[in-house]
PDB file of N, CA and C in Angstrom:
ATOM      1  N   UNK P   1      78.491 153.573  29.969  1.00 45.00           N
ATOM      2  CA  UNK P   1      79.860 153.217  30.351  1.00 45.00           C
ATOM      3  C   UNK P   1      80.003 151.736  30.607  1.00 45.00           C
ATOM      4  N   UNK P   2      81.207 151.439  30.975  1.00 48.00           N
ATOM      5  CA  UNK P   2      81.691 149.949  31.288  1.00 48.00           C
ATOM      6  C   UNK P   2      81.004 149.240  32.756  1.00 48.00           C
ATOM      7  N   UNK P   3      81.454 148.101  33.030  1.00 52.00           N
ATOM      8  CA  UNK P   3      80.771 148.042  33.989  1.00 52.00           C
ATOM      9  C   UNK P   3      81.889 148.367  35.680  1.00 52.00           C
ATOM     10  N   UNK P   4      81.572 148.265  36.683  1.00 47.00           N
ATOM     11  CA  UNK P   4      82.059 148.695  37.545  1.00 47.00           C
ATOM     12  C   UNK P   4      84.011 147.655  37.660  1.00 47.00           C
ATOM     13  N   UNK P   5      83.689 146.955  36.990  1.00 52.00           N
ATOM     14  CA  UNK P   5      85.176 146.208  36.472  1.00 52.00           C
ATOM     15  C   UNK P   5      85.987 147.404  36.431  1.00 52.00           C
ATOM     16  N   UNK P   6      85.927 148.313  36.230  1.00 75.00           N
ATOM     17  CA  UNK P   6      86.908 149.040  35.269  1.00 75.00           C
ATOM     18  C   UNK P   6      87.367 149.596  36.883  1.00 75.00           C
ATOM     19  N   UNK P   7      87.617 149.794  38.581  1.00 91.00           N
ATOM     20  CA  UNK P   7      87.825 149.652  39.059  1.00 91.00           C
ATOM     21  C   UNK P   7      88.793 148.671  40.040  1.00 91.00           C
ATOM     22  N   UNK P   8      89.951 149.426  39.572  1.00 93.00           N
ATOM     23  CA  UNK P   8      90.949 148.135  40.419  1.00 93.00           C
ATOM     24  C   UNK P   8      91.864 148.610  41.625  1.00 93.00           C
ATOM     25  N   UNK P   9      92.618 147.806  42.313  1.00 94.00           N
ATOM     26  CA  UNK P   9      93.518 148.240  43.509  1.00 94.00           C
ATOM     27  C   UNK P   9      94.686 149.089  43.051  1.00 94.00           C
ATOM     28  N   UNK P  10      95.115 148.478  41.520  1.00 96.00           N
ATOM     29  CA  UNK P  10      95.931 149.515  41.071  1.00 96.00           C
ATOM     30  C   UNK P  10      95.983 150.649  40.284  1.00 96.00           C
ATOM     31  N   UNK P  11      94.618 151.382  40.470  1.00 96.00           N
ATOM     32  CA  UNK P  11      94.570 152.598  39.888  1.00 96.00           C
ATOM     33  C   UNK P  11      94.549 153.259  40.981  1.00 96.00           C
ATOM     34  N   UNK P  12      94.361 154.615  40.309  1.00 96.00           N
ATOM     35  CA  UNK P  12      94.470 155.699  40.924  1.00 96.00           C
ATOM     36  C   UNK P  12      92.886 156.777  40.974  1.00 96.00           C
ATOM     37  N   UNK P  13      92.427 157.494  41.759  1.00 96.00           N
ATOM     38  CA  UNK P  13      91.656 157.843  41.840  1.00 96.00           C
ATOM     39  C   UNK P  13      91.501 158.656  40.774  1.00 96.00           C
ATOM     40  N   UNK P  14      92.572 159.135  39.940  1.00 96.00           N
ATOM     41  CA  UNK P  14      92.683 160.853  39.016  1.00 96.00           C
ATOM     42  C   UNK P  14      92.551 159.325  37.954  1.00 96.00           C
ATOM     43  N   UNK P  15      93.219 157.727  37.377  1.00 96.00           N
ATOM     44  CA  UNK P  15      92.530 156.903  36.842  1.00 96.00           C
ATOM     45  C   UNK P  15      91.003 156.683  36.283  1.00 96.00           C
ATOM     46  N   UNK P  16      90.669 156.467  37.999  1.00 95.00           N
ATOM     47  CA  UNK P  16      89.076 155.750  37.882  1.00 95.00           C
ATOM     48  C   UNK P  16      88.179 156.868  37.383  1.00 95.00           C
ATOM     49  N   UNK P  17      88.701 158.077  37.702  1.00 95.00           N
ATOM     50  CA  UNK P  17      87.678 159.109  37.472  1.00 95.00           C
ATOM     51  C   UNK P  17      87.658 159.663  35.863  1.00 95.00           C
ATOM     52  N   UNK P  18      89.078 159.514  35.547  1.00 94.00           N
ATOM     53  CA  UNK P  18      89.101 159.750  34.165  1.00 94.00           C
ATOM     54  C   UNK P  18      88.511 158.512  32.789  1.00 94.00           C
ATOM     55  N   UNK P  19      88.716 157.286  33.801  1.00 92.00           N
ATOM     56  CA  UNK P  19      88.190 156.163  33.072  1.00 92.00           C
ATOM     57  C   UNK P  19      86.627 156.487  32.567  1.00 92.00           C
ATOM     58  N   UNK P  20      86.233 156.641  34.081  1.00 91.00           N
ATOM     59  CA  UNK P  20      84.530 157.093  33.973  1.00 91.00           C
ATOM     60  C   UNK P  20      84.017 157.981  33.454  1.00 91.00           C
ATOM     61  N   UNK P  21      84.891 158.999  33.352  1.00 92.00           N
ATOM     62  CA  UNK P  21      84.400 160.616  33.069  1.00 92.00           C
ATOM     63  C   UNK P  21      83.846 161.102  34.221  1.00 92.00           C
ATOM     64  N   UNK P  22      84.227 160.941  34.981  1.00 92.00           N
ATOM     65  CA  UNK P  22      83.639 161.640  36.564  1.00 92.00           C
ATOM     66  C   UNK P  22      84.605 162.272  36.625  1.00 92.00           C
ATOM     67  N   UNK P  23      84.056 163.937  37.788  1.00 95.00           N
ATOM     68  CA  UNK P  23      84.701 164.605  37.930  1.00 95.00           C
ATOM     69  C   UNK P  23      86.005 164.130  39.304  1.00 95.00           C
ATOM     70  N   UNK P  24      87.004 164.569  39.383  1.00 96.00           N
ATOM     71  CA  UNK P  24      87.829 163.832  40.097  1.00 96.00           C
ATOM     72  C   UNK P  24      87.296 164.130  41.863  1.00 96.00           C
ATOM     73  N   UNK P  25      87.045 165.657  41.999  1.00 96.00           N
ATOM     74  CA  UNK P  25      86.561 165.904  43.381  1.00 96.00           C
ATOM     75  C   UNK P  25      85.461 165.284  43.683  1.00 96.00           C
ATOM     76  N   UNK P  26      84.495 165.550  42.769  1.00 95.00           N
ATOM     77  CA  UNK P  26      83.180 164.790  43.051  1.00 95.00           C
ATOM     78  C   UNK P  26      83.298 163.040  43.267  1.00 95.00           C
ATOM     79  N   UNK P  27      84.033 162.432  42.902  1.00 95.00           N
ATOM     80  CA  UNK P  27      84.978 161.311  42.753  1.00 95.00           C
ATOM     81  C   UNK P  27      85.482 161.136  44.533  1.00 95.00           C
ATOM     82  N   UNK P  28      85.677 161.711  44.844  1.00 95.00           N
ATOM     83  CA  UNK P  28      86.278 161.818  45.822  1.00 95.00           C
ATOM     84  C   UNK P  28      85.312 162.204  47.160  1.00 95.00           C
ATOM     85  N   UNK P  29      84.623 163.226  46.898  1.00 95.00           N
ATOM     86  CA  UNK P  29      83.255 163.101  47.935  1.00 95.00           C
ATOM     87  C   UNK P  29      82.267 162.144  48.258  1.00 95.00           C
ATOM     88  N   UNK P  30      81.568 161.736  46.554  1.00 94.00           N
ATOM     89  CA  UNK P  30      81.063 161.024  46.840  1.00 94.00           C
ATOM     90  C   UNK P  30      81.549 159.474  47.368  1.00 94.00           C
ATOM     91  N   UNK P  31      82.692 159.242  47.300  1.00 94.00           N
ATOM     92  CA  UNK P  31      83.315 158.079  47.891  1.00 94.00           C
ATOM     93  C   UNK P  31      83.887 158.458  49.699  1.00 94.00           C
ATOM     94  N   UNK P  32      83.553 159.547  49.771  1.00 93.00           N
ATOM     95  CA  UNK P  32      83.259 159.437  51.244  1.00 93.00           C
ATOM     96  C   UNK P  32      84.660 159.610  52.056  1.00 93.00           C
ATOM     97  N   UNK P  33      85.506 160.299  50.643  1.00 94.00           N
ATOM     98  CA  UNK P  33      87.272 160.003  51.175  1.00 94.00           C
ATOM     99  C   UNK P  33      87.393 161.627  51.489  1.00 94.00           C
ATOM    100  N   UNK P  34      88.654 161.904  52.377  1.00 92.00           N
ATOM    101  CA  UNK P  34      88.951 163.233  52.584  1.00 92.00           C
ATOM    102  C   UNK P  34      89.999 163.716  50.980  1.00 92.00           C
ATOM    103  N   UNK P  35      88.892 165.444  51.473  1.00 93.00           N
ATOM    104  CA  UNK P  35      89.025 165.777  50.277  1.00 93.00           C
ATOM    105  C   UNK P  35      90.607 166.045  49.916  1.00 93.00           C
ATOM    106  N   UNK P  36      91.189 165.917  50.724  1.00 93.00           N
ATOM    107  CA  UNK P  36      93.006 166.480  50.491  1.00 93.00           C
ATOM    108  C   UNK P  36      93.880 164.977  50.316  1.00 93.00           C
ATOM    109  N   UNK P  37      92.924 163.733  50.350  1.00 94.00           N
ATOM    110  CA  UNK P  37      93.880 162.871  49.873  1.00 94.00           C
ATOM    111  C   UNK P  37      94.528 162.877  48.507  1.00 94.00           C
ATOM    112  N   UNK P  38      95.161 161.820  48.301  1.00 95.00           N
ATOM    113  CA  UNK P  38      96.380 161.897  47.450  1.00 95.00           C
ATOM    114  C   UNK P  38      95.765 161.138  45.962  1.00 95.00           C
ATOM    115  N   UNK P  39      95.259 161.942  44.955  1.00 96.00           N
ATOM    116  CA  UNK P  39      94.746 161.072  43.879  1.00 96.00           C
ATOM    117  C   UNK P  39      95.760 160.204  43.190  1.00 96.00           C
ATOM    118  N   UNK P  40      96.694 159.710  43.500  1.00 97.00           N
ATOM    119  CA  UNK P  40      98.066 159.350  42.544  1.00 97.00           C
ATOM    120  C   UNK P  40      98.133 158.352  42.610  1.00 97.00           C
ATOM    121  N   UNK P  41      97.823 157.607  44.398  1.00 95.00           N
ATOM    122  CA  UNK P  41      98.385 156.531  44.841  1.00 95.00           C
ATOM    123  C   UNK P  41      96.729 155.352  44.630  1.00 95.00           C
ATOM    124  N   UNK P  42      97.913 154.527  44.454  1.00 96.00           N
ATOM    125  CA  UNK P  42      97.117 153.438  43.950  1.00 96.00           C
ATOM    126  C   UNK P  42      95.822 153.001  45.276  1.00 96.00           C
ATOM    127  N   UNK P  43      94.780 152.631  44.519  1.00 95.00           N
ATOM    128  CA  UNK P  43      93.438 152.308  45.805  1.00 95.00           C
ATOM    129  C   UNK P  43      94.181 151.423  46.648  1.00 95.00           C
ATOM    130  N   UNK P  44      95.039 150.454  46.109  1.00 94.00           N
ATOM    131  CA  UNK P  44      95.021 149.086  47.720  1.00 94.00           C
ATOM    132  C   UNK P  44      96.385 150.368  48.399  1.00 94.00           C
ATOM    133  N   UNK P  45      96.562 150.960  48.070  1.00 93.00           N
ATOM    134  CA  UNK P  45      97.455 151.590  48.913  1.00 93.00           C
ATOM    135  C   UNK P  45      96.889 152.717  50.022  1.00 93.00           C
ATOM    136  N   UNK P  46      95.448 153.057  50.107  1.00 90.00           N
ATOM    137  CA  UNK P  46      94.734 153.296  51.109  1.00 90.00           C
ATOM    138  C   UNK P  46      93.970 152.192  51.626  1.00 90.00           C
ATOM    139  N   UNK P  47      94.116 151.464  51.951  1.00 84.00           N
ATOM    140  CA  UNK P  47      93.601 150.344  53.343  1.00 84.00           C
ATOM    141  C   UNK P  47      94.512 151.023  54.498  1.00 84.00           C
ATOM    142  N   UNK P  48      95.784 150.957  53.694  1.00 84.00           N
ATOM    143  CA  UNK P  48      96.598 151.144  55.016  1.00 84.00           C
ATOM    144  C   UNK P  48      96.743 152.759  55.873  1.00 84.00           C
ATOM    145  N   UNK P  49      96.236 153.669  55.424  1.00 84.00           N
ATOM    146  CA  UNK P  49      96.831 154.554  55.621  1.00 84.00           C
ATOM    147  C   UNK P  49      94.485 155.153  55.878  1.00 84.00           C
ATOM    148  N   UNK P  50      93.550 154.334  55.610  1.00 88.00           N
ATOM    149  CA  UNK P  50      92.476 154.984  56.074  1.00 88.00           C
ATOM    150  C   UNK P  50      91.813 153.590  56.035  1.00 88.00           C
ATOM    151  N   UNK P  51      91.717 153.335  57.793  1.00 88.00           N
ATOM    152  CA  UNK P  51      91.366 152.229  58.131  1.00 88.00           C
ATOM    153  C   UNK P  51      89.665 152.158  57.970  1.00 88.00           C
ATOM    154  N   UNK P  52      89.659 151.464  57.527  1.00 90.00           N
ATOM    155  CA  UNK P  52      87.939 150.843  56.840  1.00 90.00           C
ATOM    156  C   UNK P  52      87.848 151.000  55.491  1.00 90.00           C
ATOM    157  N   UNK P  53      88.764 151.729  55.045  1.00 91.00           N
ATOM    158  CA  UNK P  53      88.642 152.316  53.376  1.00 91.00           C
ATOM    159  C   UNK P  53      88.414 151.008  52.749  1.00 91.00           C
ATOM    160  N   UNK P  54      87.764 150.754  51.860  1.00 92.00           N
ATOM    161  CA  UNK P  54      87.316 149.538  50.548  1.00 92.00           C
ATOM    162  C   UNK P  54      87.068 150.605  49.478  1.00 92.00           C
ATOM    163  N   UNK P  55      87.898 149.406  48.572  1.00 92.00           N
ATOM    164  CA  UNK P  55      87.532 149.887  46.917  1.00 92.00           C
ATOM    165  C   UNK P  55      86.003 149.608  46.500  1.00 92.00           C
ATOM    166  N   UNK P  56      85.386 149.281  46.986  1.00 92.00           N
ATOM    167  CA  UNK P  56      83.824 149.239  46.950  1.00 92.00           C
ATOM    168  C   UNK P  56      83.402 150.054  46.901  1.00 92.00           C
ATOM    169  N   UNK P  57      83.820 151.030  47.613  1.00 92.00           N
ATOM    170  CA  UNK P  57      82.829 152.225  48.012  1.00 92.00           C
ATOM    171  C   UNK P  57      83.461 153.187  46.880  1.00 92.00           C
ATOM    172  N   UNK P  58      84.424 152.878  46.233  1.00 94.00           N
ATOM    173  CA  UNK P  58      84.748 153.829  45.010  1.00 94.00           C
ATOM    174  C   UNK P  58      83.808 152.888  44.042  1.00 94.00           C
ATOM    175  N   UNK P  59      84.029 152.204  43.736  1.00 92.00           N
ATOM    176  CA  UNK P  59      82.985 151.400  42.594  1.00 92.00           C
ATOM    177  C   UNK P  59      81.207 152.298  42.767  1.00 92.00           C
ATOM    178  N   UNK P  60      80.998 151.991  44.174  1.00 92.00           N
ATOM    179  CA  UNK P  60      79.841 152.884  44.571  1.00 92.00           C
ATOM    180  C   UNK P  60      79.727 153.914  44.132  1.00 92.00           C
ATOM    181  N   UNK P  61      80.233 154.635  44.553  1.00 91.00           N
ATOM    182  CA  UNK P  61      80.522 156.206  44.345  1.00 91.00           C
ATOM    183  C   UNK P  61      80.266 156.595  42.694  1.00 91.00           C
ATOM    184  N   UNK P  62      80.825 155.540  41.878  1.00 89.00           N
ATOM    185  CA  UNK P  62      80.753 155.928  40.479  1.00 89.00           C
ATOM    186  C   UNK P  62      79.832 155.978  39.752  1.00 89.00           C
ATOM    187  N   UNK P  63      79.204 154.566  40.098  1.00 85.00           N
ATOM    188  CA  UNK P  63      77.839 154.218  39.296  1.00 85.00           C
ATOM    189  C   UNK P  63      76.686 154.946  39.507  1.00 85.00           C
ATOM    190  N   UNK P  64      76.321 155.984  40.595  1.00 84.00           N
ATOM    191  CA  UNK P  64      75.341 156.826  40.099  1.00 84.00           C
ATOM    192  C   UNK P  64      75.902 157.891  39.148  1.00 84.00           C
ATOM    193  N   UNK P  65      77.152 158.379  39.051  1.00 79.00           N
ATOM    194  CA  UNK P  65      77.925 159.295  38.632  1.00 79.00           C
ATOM    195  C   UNK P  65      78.241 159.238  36.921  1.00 79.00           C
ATOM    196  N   UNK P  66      77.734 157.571  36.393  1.00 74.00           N
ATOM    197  CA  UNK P  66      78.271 157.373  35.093  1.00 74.00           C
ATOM    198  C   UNK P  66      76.961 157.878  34.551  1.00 74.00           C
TER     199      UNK P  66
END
């Protein structure tokens, strides 16, 4: 796959996961997020709403996953 670039503030988690070919839940666990959040909304749009959240840790999350 690409490199962790392909991760931005304005995607979406149901995005990054489809970018990667990761599964979207697993996508979502392994990034350490609750599992009933909202895959739609864009990453910089959780800072605000899950304080400590970084798009890092989705970049993380992927690269053992690709």
């Amino acid at each position: 796959g690409t490199a962790t670039g392909t991760v931005t503030g304005s995607m979406t988690l149901r995005q990054v996961a489809k970018a990667n070919g990761v599964d979207l839940a697993v996508l979502i666990a392994e990034a350490g997020l609750p599992a009933e959040i909202n895959p739609d909304v864009p990453l910089r749009d959780f800072k605000n709403a899950l304080p400590g959240f970084e798009i890092q840790a989705v970049r993380d999350a992927i690269t053992p996953l690709r």
